[in-house]
Coordinates of C-alpha atoms in Angstrom, one line a residue:
X1281 CA 0.0 0.0 0.0
X1282 CA 1.3 3.5 -0.9
X1283 CA 2.2 6.0 1.7
X1284 CA 1.5 9.7 1.8
X1285 CA 4.7 11.8 2.2
X1286 CA 5.4 15.4 2.2
X1287 CA 8.3 17.1 0.6
X1288 CA 10.3 19.9 2.2
X1289 CA 7.7 22.4 1.1
X1290 CA 5.0 20.3 2.7
X1291 CA 3.2 19.3 -0.5
X1292 CA 1.7 15.9 -0.9
X1293 CA 3.9 13.9 -3.3
X1294 CA 2.9 10.4 -3.8
X1295 CA 0.6 7.8 -2.3
X1296 CA -2.4 5.8 -3.0
X1297 CA -3.5 5.4 0.6
X1298 CA -6.4 7.4 2.0
X1299 CA -5.6 6.6 5.6
X1300 CA -2.1 8.2 5.9
X1301 CA -2.2 11.4 8.0
X1302 CA -1.7 14.9 6.8
X1303 CA 1.8 16.4 6.8
X1304 CA 2.7 16.4 10.5
X1305 CA 4.4 19.8 10.5
X1306 CA 1.5 21.6 8.9
X1307 CA -1.0 19.9 11.2
X1308 CA 1.0 21.0 14.2
X1309 CA 1.0 24.6 12.9
X1310 CA -2.8 24.5 12.4
X1311 CA -3.2 23.2 15.9
X1312 CA -1.3 26.1 17.3
X1313 CA -4.0 28.4 15.9
X1314 CA -7.0 26.1 16.5
X1315 CA -7.6 25.5 12.8
X1316 CA -6.8 21.8 12.6
X1317 CA -10.5 21.1 11.5
X1318 CA -9.5 22.0 7.9
X1319 CA -8.1 18.4 7.8
X1320 CA -11.4 16.9 9.1
X1321 CA -12.2 15.3 5.7
X1322 CA -8.6 14.4 4.8
X1323 CA -9.3 10.7 4.5
X1324 CA -12.0 11.2 2.0
X1325 CA -9.9 13.2 -0.4
X1326 CA -8.1 12.0 -3.5
X1327 CA -4.4 12.4 -3.8
X1328 CA -4.9 15.4 -6.1
X1329 CA -7.3 17.1 -3.6
X1330 CA -5.0 16.4 -0.7
X1331 CA -2.3 18.2 -2.6
X1332 CA -4.6 21.1 -3.4
X1333 CA -5.6 21.4 0.3
X1334 CA -2.0 21.4 1.5
X1335 CA -1.0 24.0 -1.0
X1336 CA -4.0 26.2 -0.1
X1337 CA -3.1 26.2 3.5
X1338 CA 0.6 26.8 2.8
X1339 CA -0.4 30.0 0.9
X1340 CA -2.0 31.4 4.1
X1341 CA 0.1 33.6 6.4
X1342 CA -1.3 31.8 9.5
X1343 CA 0.3 34.0 12.2
X1344 CA -1.0 37.2 10.6
X1345 CA -4.5 35.8 9.9
X1346 CA -4.7 34.4 13.4
X1347 CA -3.8 37.8 14.8
X1348 CA -6.4 39.6 12.6
X1349 CA -9.2 37.1 13.6
X1350 CA -8.5 37.3 17.3
X1351 CA -8.1 41.1 17.4
X1352 CA -11.2 41.7 15.2
X1353 CA -13.4 39.3 17.2
X1354 CA -12.2 40.8 20.5
X1355 CA -12.9 44.4 19.3
X1356 CA -16.6 43.6 18.9
X1357 CA -18.7 45.3 21.6
X1358 CA -16.0 47.5 22.8
X1359 CA -16.9 51.2 23.4
X1360 CA -16.0 53.4 20.5
X1361 CA -14.6 56.9 20.9
X1362 CA -17.0 59.8 21.2
X1363 CA -18.2 61.0 17.8
X1364 CA -18.2 64.8 17.1
X1365 CA -19.3 66.8 14.1
X1366 CA -16.6 67.7 11.5
X1367 CA -15.4 71.3 12.1
X1368 CA -16.6 73.7 9.5
X1369 CA -13.0 74.8 8.9
X1370 CA -12.2 71.4 7.6
X1371 CA -14.7 71.7 4.7
X1372 CA -14.6 73.7 1.5
X1373 CA -18.4 74.0 0.9
X1374 CA -19.9 74.9 -2.4
X1375 CA -21.7 78.0 -1.0
X1376 CA -18.5 79.7 0.2
X1377 CA -16.2 78.8 -2.7
X1378 CA -15.4 81.7 -5.0
X1379 CA -14.9 81.6 -8.8
X1380 CA -11.4 83.0 -8.2
X1381 CA -10.5 80.0 -6.0
X1382 CA -11.9 77.5 -8.4
X1383 CA -9.9 78.9 -11.3
X1384 CA -6.8 79.1 -9.2
X1385 CA -7.2 75.4 -8.1
X1386 CA -7.9 74.3 -11.6
X1387 CA -4.7 75.9 -12.9
X1388 CA -2.7 74.5 -10.0
X1389 CA -4.0 71.0 -10.7
X1390 CA -3.3 71.2 -14.4
X1391 CA 0.2 72.3 -13.7
X1392 CA 0.8 69.4 -11.3
X1393 CA -0.6 67.0 -13.9
X1394 CA 1.6 68.4 -16.6
X1395 CA 4.6 67.8 -14.4
X1396 CA 3.7 64.1 -13.9
X1397 CA 2.9 64.5 -10.2
X1398 CA -0.5 62.8 -10.2
X1399 CA -1.4 59.1 -10.5
X1400 CA -4.9 57.7 -10.5
X1401 CA -5.8 54.7 -8.4
X1402 CA -9.0 52.8 -9.2
X1403 CA -10.7 50.4 -6.9
X1404 CA -12.1 47.9 -9.4
X1405 CA -12.4 44.6 -7.5
X1406 CA -16.1 44.5 -7.3
X1407 CA -18.2 42.1 -9.3
X1408 CA -21.4 43.1 -11.1
X1409 CA -23.6 40.4 -9.5
X1410 CA -25.9 42.9 -7.8
X1411 CA -26.4 44.5 -11.3
X1412 CA -27.3 41.1 -12.8
X1413 CA -24.0 41.0 -14.7
X1414 CA -21.3 38.2 -14.5
X1415 CA -18.6 40.7 -15.4
X1416 CA -16.7 43.2 -13.2
X1417 CA -18.6 46.4 -12.5
X1418 CA -16.3 48.5 -14.6
X1419 CA -17.3 46.6 -17.7
X1420 CA -21.0 47.6 -17.2
X1421 CA -22.8 49.6 -19.8
X1422 CA -25.4 51.8 -18.1
X1423 CA -27.3 52.4 -21.3
X1424 CA -25.9 55.8 -22.5
X1425 CA -26.4 56.6 -26.2
X1426 CA -22.7 55.8 -26.8
X1427 CA -22.9 52.4 -25.1
X1428 CA -19.7 53.1 -23.3
X1429 CA -18.7 51.1 -20.2
X1430 CA -17.8 52.7 -16.9
X1431 CA -14.1 51.8 -17.7
X1432 CA -14.3 53.6 -21.0
X1433 CA -15.9 56.8 -19.5
X1434 CA -13.1 56.9 -16.9
X1435 CA -10.3 56.3 -19.4
X1436 CA -11.6 59.1 -21.6
X1437 CA -11.6 61.5 -18.7
X1438 CA -8.0 60.7 -18.0
X1439 CA -7.3 61.4 -21.7
X1440 CA -9.1 64.7 -21.5
X1441 CA -7.3 65.7 -18.3
X1442 CA -3.9 64.9 -20.0
X1443 CA -4.9 67.1 -23.0
X1444 CA -6.0 70.0 -20.8
X1445 CA -2.8 69.8 -18.8
X1446 CA -0.7 69.8 -21.9
X1447 CA -2.6 72.7 -23.4
X1448 CA -2.2 74.7 -20.2
X1449 CA 1.6 74.7 -20.4
X1450 CA 2.3 74.1 -24.1
X1451 CA -0.6 76.1 -25.6
X1452 CA -1.6 73.0 -27.5
X1453 CA 1.8 72.3 -29.0
X1454 CA 4.2 69.6 -28.0
X1455 CA 3.6 66.4 -26.1
X1456 CA 2.0 65.6 -22.8
X1457 CA 2.9 63.7 -19.6
X1458 CA 0.7 60.6 -19.2
X1459 CA -1.3 60.1 -16.1
X1460 CA -0.5 56.6 -14.8
X1461 CA -3.6 54.5 -14.0
X1462 CA -3.3 51.9 -11.3
X1463 CA -6.2 49.5 -11.3
X1464 CA -6.8 47.2 -8.3
X1465 CA -8.8 44.1 -9.3
X1466 CA -9.7 41.0 -7.2
X1467 CA -8.9 37.4 -7.9
X1468 CA -12.5 37.1 -9.3
X1469 CA -12.2 40.1 -11.7
X1470 CA -8.5 40.3 -12.6
X1471 CA -8.5 38.2 -15.8
X1472 CA -11.7 39.5 -17.2
X1473 CA -10.7 43.1 -16.5
X1474 CA -7.3 42.7 -18.3
X1475 CA -8.9 41.1 -21.3
X1476 CA -11.6 43.8 -21.4
X1477 CA -8.9 46.5 -21.6
X1478 CA -7.0 44.5 -24.3
X1479 CA -10.0 43.9 -26.4
X1480 CA -10.9 47.7 -26.3
X1481 CA -7.3 48.7 -27.0
X1482 CA -7.1 50.4 -23.6
X1483 CA -9.7 53.0 -24.7
X1484 CA -7.0 55.1 -26.4
X1485 CA -4.6 55.1 -23.5
X1486 CA -1.0 53.8 -23.9
X1487 CA -0.6 50.2 -22.7
X1488 CA 2.3 51.1 -20.5
X1489 CA 0.4 53.8 -18.6
X1490 CA -2.0 51.2 -17.1
X1491 CA -0.9 48.8 -14.3
X1492 CA -3.2 46.1 -12.9
X1493 CA -2.7 44.6 -9.5
X1494 CA -4.8 42.3 -7.2
X1495 CA -6.1 43.0 -3.8
X1496 CA -5.6 40.2 -1.2
X1497 CA -8.0 37.7 0.2
X1498 CA -8.6 36.5 3.7
X1499 CA -10.4 33.3 5.0
X1500 CA -14.0 33.5 6.0
X1501 CA -14.6 32.4 9.5
X1502 CA -17.4 31.2 11.8
X1503 CA -18.4 33.3 14.8
X1504 CA -15.9 31.5 16.9
X1505 CA -13.1 32.3 14.5
X1506 CA -12.7 28.9 12.7
X1507 CA -12.0 28.7 9.0
X1508 CA -15.0 27.9 6.9
X1509 CA -14.3 25.3 4.2
X1510 CA -15.6 26.1 0.7
X1511 CA -14.9 22.5 -0.3
X1512 CA -13.1 19.6 1.3
X1513 CA -9.9 20.8 -0.3
X1514 CA -10.3 24.6 -0.2
X1515 CA -10.7 27.2 2.6
X1516 CA -13.4 29.8 1.8
X1517 CA -11.9 33.2 1.2
X1518 CA -13.2 36.7 0.3
X1519 CA -11.5 39.9 -0.8
X1520 CA -10.0 41.9 2.1
X1521 CA -12.1 45.0 1.3
X1522 CA -11.2 48.1 -0.7
X1523 CA -9.0 49.0 2.2
X1524 CA -6.8 46.1 1.1
X1525 CA -5.4 48.5 -1.5
X1526 CA -2.8 49.8 0.9
X1527 CA -1.2 46.5 1.6
X1528 CA -1.6 45.4 -2.0
X1529 CA 0.3 48.5 -3.2
X1530 CA 3.0 47.7 -0.8
X1531 CA 3.4 44.0 -1.6
X1532 CA 3.2 44.7 -5.3
X1533 CA 6.0 47.3 -4.9
X1534 CA 3.8 49.9 -6.6
X1535 CA 4.4 52.6 -4.1
X1536 CA 8.0 52.4 -5.2
X1537 CA 6.9 52.4 -8.8
X1538 CA 5.0 55.6 -8.2
X1539 CA 8.0 57.3 -6.6
X1540 CA 10.2 56.2 -9.5
X1541 CA 7.7 57.9 -11.9
X1542 CA 7.8 61.2 -9.9
X1543 CA 4.3 60.8 -8.5
X1544 CA 3.5 63.1 -5.5
X1545 CA -0.3 62.8 -5.3
X1546 CA -2.7 59.9 -5.8
X1547 CA -6.3 60.3 -6.8
X1548 CA -8.3 57.3 -5.5
X1549 CA -11.9 56.4 -6.3
X1550 CA -14.4 53.6 -6.7
X1551 CA -15.4 52.2 -10.0
X1552 CA -19.2 52.4 -9.7
X1553 CA -19.7 56.1 -10.2
X1554 CA -20.8 57.2 -13.7
X1555 CA -20.1 60.9 -13.0
X1556 CA -16.7 60.5 -11.3
X1557 CA -14.2 63.2 -12.3
X1558 CA -11.1 61.1 -12.6
X1559 CA -7.9 63.2 -12.1
X1560 CA -10.0 66.3 -11.3
X1561 CA -7.6 69.3 -11.6
X1562 CA -9.8 71.5 -9.3
X1563 CA -9.7 68.9 -6.5
X1564 CA -6.0 68.3 -7.0
X1565 CA -5.3 72.1 -6.9
X1566 CA -7.4 72.4 -3.7
X1567 CA -5.5 69.5 -2.1
X1568 CA -2.1 71.0 -2.9
X1569 CA -3.2 74.5 -1.8
X1570 CA -4.4 73.2 1.6
X1571 CA -1.2 71.4 2.2
X1572 CA -2.8 68.4 3.8
X1573 CA -1.9 64.7 3.4
X1574 CA -5.4 63.4 2.7
X1575 CA -8.7 64.8 1.4
X1576 CA -12.1 63.5 0.3
X1577 CA -14.9 64.8 -1.8
X1578 CA -18.2 64.8 0.0
X1579 CA -21.8 65.5 -0.7
X1580 CA -24.5 66.6 1.7
X1581 CA -26.8 63.9 2.9
X1582 CA -30.0 64.0 1.0
X1583 CA -32.1 63.3 4.1
X1584 CA -31.4 62.2 7.7
X1585 CA -32.1 58.5 7.2
X1586 CA -30.1 58.2 4.0
X1587 CA -28.0 55.0 4.3
X1588 CA -24.5 56.5 3.8
X1589 CA -21.4 56.7 5.8
X1590 CA -20.5 60.2 7.0
X1591 CA -17.4 62.0 8.1
X1592 CA -17.1 62.7 11.8
X1593 CA -14.4 63.5 14.3
X1594 CA -13.5 60.4 16.4
X1595 CA -12.8 61.4 20.0
X1596 CA -12.5 65.0 21.2
X1597 CA -10.2 66.8 19.0
X1598 CA -9.4 63.5 17.3
X1599 CA -8.8 62.7 13.6
X1600 CA -11.5 62.7 10.9
X1601 CA -13.0 59.3 10.3
X1602 CA -16.0 57.8 8.6
X1603 CA -18.8 56.1 10.5
X1604 CA -21.5 54.0 8.9
X1605 CA -25.2 55.0 9.2
X1606 CA -25.7 51.8 11.3
X1607 CA -23.3 53.2 14.0
X1608 CA -25.4 56.3 14.6
X1609 CA -28.6 56.5 16.5
X1610 CA -31.7 58.3 15.4
X1611 CA -30.9 61.4 17.5
X1612 CA -27.5 61.8 15.9
X1613 CA -28.7 61.3 12.3
X1614 CA -31.4 64.0 12.7
X1615 CA -29.5 66.5 14.8
X1616 CA -29.4 70.0 13.3
X1617 CA -26.6 72.6 13.5
X1618 CA -28.5 75.7 14.7
X1619 CA -25.9 78.0 13.2
X1620 CA -26.0 76.6 9.7
X1621 CA -29.4 74.9 9.6
X1622 CA -27.7 71.8 8.2
X1623 CA -27.6 68.3 9.7
X1624 CA -24.8 68.2 12.3
X1625 CA -23.5 65.0 10.6
X1626 CA -24.1 65.9 6.9
X1627 CA -20.9 65.1 5.0
X1628 CA -21.4 61.9 3.1
X1629 CA -18.5 59.8 2.0
X1630 CA -18.6 58.9 -1.7
X1631 CA -15.2 57.2 -2.1
X1632 CA -13.4 60.0 -3.9
X1633 CA -10.1 60.6 -2.2
X1634 CA -6.7 62.3 -2.6
X1635 CA -3.5 61.3 -0.8
X1636 CA 0.1 62.3 -0.9
X1637 CA 2.4 59.4 -1.8
X1638 CA 4.3 59.9 1.4
X1639 CA 1.1 59.4 3.4
X1640 CA 0.2 56.2 1.4
X1641 CA 3.5 54.8 2.4
X1642 CA 2.8 55.5 6.1
X1643 CA -0.7 54.0 5.8
X1644 CA 0.6 50.8 4.1
X1645 CA 2.8 50.2 7.1
X1646 CA 0.3 51.3 9.7
X1647 CA -2.7 49.4 8.5
X1648 CA -0.6 46.3 8.1
X1649 CA 0.2 46.5 11.9
X1650 CA -3.4 47.3 12.7
X1651 CA -5.0 43.9 13.1
X1652 CA -8.6 45.1 13.7
X1653 CA -10.7 44.4 10.6
X1654 CA -14.4 45.1 10.1
X1655 CA -16.6 42.1 10.4
X1656 CA -19.5 41.5 8.1
X1657 CA -22.0 38.7 8.6
X1658 CA -22.7 37.2 5.2
X1659 CA -24.0 34.1 3.6
X1660 CA -21.0 31.9 2.6
X1661 CA -20.9 28.9 0.4
X1662 CA -19.4 26.0 2.3
X1663 CA -19.2 22.2 2.4
X1664 CA -22.4 22.3 4.5
X1665 CA -24.3 24.5 1.9
X1666 CA -24.8 28.2 2.3
X1667 CA -24.2 29.2 5.9
X1668 CA -23.9 32.4 7.9
X1669 CA -20.3 33.4 8.6
X1670 CA -18.0 36.4 8.9
X1671 CA -16.0 38.1 6.2
X1672 CA -13.1 40.3 7.4
X1673 CA -12.3 43.5 5.5
X1674 CA -10.7 46.9 5.7
X1675 CA -12.1 50.0 4.1
X1676 CA -10.4 52.7 2.1
X1677 CA -11.5 55.3 4.6
X1678 CA -9.7 53.5 7.5
X1679 CA -6.7 55.5 6.4
X1680 CA -8.1 58.8 7.6
X1681 CA -7.6 58.0 11.3
X1682 CA -3.8 58.0 10.5
X1683 CA -3.9 61.4 8.9
X1684 CA -2.5 64.4 10.8
X1685 CA -4.4 66.6 8.4
X1686 CA -7.5 66.0 6.3
X1687 CA -9.6 68.3 4.3
X1688 CA -13.1 67.8 2.9
X1689 CA -14.2 69.2 -0.5
X1690 CA -17.9 69.4 -1.1
X1691 CA -19.2 68.6 -4.5
X1692 CA -22.7 68.9 -6.0
X1693 CA -24.3 65.5 -6.0
X1694 CA -26.0 65.8 -9.4
X1695 CA -22.7 66.8 -11.0
X1696 CA -20.3 64.2 -9.6
X1697 CA -22.1 61.3 -8.0
X1698 CA -24.1 58.8 -10.0
X1699 CA -23.6 55.5 -8.2
X1700 CA -24.3 52.2 -10.1
X1701 CA -25.0 49.6 -7.4
X1702 CA -28.4 48.0 -7.8
X1703 CA -30.0 46.3 -10.8
X1704 CA -32.8 48.2 -12.6
X1705 CA -36.2 47.2 -11.1
X1706 CA -34.7 46.2 -7.7
X1707 CA -34.4 49.7 -6.3
X1708 CA -35.5 53.2 -6.9
X1709 CA -32.0 54.6 -6.4
X1710 CA -28.4 53.9 -7.5
X1711 CA -29.3 51.9 -10.6
X1712 CA -28.0 52.0 -14.1
X1713 CA -31.2 53.9 -15.1
X1714 CA -30.8 56.5 -12.4
X1715 CA -27.1 57.0 -13.2
X1716 CA -27.8 57.3 -16.9
X1717 CA -30.4 60.0 -16.3
X1718 CA -28.0 62.0 -14.1
X1719 CA -25.4 61.9 -16.8
X1720 CA -27.8 62.9 -19.5
X1721 CA -29.4 65.8 -17.5
X1722 CA -26.0 67.2 -16.5
X1723 CA -24.7 67.1 -20.1
X1724 CA -28.0 68.7 -21.3
X1725 CA -27.4 71.6 -19.0
X1726 CA -23.8 71.9 -20.4
X1727 CA -25.2 72.1 -23.9
X1728 CA -27.7 74.8 -23.0
X1729 CA -25.1 76.8 -21.1
X1730 CA -22.8 76.7 -24.2
X1731 CA -25.6 78.1 -26.4
X1732 CA -27.0 74.9 -27.9
X1733 CA -30.6 73.7 -28.2
X1734 CA -32.3 70.4 -27.5
X1735 CA -35.3 68.7 -29.2
X1736 CA -36.8 65.5 -28.0
X1737 CA -39.6 63.2 -28.8
X1738 CA -40.0 61.8 -25.3
X1739 CA -40.3 64.0 -22.1
X1740 CA -37.0 65.7 -21.4
X1741 CA -37.0 64.5 -17.8
X1742 CA -36.6 61.0 -19.2
X1743 CA -33.8 61.7 -21.7
X1744 CA -31.0 64.1 -22.6
X1745 CA -27.7 64.2 -24.4
X1746 CA -24.3 62.6 -23.7
X1747 CA -21.1 64.6 -24.2
X1748 CA -18.0 62.5 -24.8
X1749 CA -15.4 63.1 -22.1
X1750 CA -13.0 63.6 -25.0
X1751 CA -14.9 66.8 -25.8
X1752 CA -15.2 68.3 -22.4
X1753 CA -14.0 67.4 -18.9
X1754 CA -16.5 69.4 -16.8
X1755 CA -18.5 71.5 -19.3
X1756 CA -15.7 73.7 -20.6
X1757 CA -14.8 74.3 -24.2
X1758 CA -18.2 73.4 -25.6
X1759 CA -19.2 76.7 -27.3
X1760 CA -17.5 75.8 -30.6
X1761 CA -19.4 72.5 -30.7
X1762 CA -22.8 73.6 -29.4
X1763 CA -23.5 77.3 -30.0
X1764 CA -26.4 77.8 -32.3
X1765 CA -26.8 74.0 -33.0
X1766 CA -29.8 71.8 -32.1
X1767 CA -29.3 68.3 -30.8
X1768 CA -32.1 65.7 -30.7
X1769 CA -32.1 63.7 -27.5
X1770 CA -31.0 61.1 -26.8
X1771 CA -27.7 61.4 -28.7
X1772 CA -24.0 61.5 -28.1
X1773 CA -22.0 64.7 -28.8
X1774 CA -18.5 63.9 -29.9
X1775 CA -15.8 65.2 -32.2

């Protein structure tokens, strides 16, 4: 009868016996962390599946994962620091911003872009399952007249920002400095995302200005911290949250890559916003002008019960942070600032951030040492069918608690925030249909402001025009295209 042996790397090498034990050294390590149950079905596995299971476990950083699980479970129920409203001085609100400031920030941002100081970081690990799509969210077509995907809209905004920056310093002559685009995928979306970009010839971008990298995964666990098995030969894992971007940048050595390219500032955003202003010169100029290490675009809460995270101050005089709506009681969500007439906690987080590269390096090291992850109770596919378990993740906004200085930049919701999260028909908000209408209505206003006219055969509230990002970044430079012309909605306006 054959015998199961393990090589120096612990992998199963050769045997026909199903009764030989798992590799002793690996079993002892698992016992140290109370995870030996992963071998509970060992005797029922084929030689190949035993090898898969051993390799799967070997790829886990057991000491780190054990520390994360223990610290995260232990943190549940602990008192949180007192929450205070964000000081008004930390926010650039729309109603106090002057035209002179906006123009100055716009020029400062374009200058920094022209000098190669800005990189763009996209969080694109999400799947489109809630949208009814098997593809990554960025591949999704929200139904605009052009049929462009979210990825294409964002790529073309990068192209436009590059062109504007080059024109601002070269008066339209000469070359430009490419904005490097770092795209974080997940193990489930990486291959499809890469092929999507290849098949669309990178939407006009140069191949070497786009870098893909993957976020990490972490085992799913039961409420007592034990690994859940997806199959007898595989531990169930889930992505480590969009906050996994910091450690992923570090392990992929991309922070060093940014430094080598001369990058000083990083614009970071989520993929599922059809109106996102990628590489926004105004936001970048504001960020540089304030001299802070981190900043975030915010919108005012639409109503007290809106299910959004909001910026707060954690602890008296503490750093800015984001709390989820579920962490705030009714009295806090509806409290009014008597001086401003606004909600006391009104600044919604919409995942539009700016960081200095130096700060990203600090966060990558700090969050790695911080072993407290957020716990989300979710349905997890396992050998026992779908069961309730815990997914562990970090969030992009966790970084703000490390920042010695953070500034918030208010934007108008209808101009910069069109989330695409829910399938049409399943929700009244944040659907492809609602996002498409926000885009069409904004661009229709741009046309009229530039002296153009619209005709339509269906009610205008249900349609509009789409302006290619290659024509205009934020409504500028449209007079030559639109003045005196009539456009029949719906249509795309392009060169």
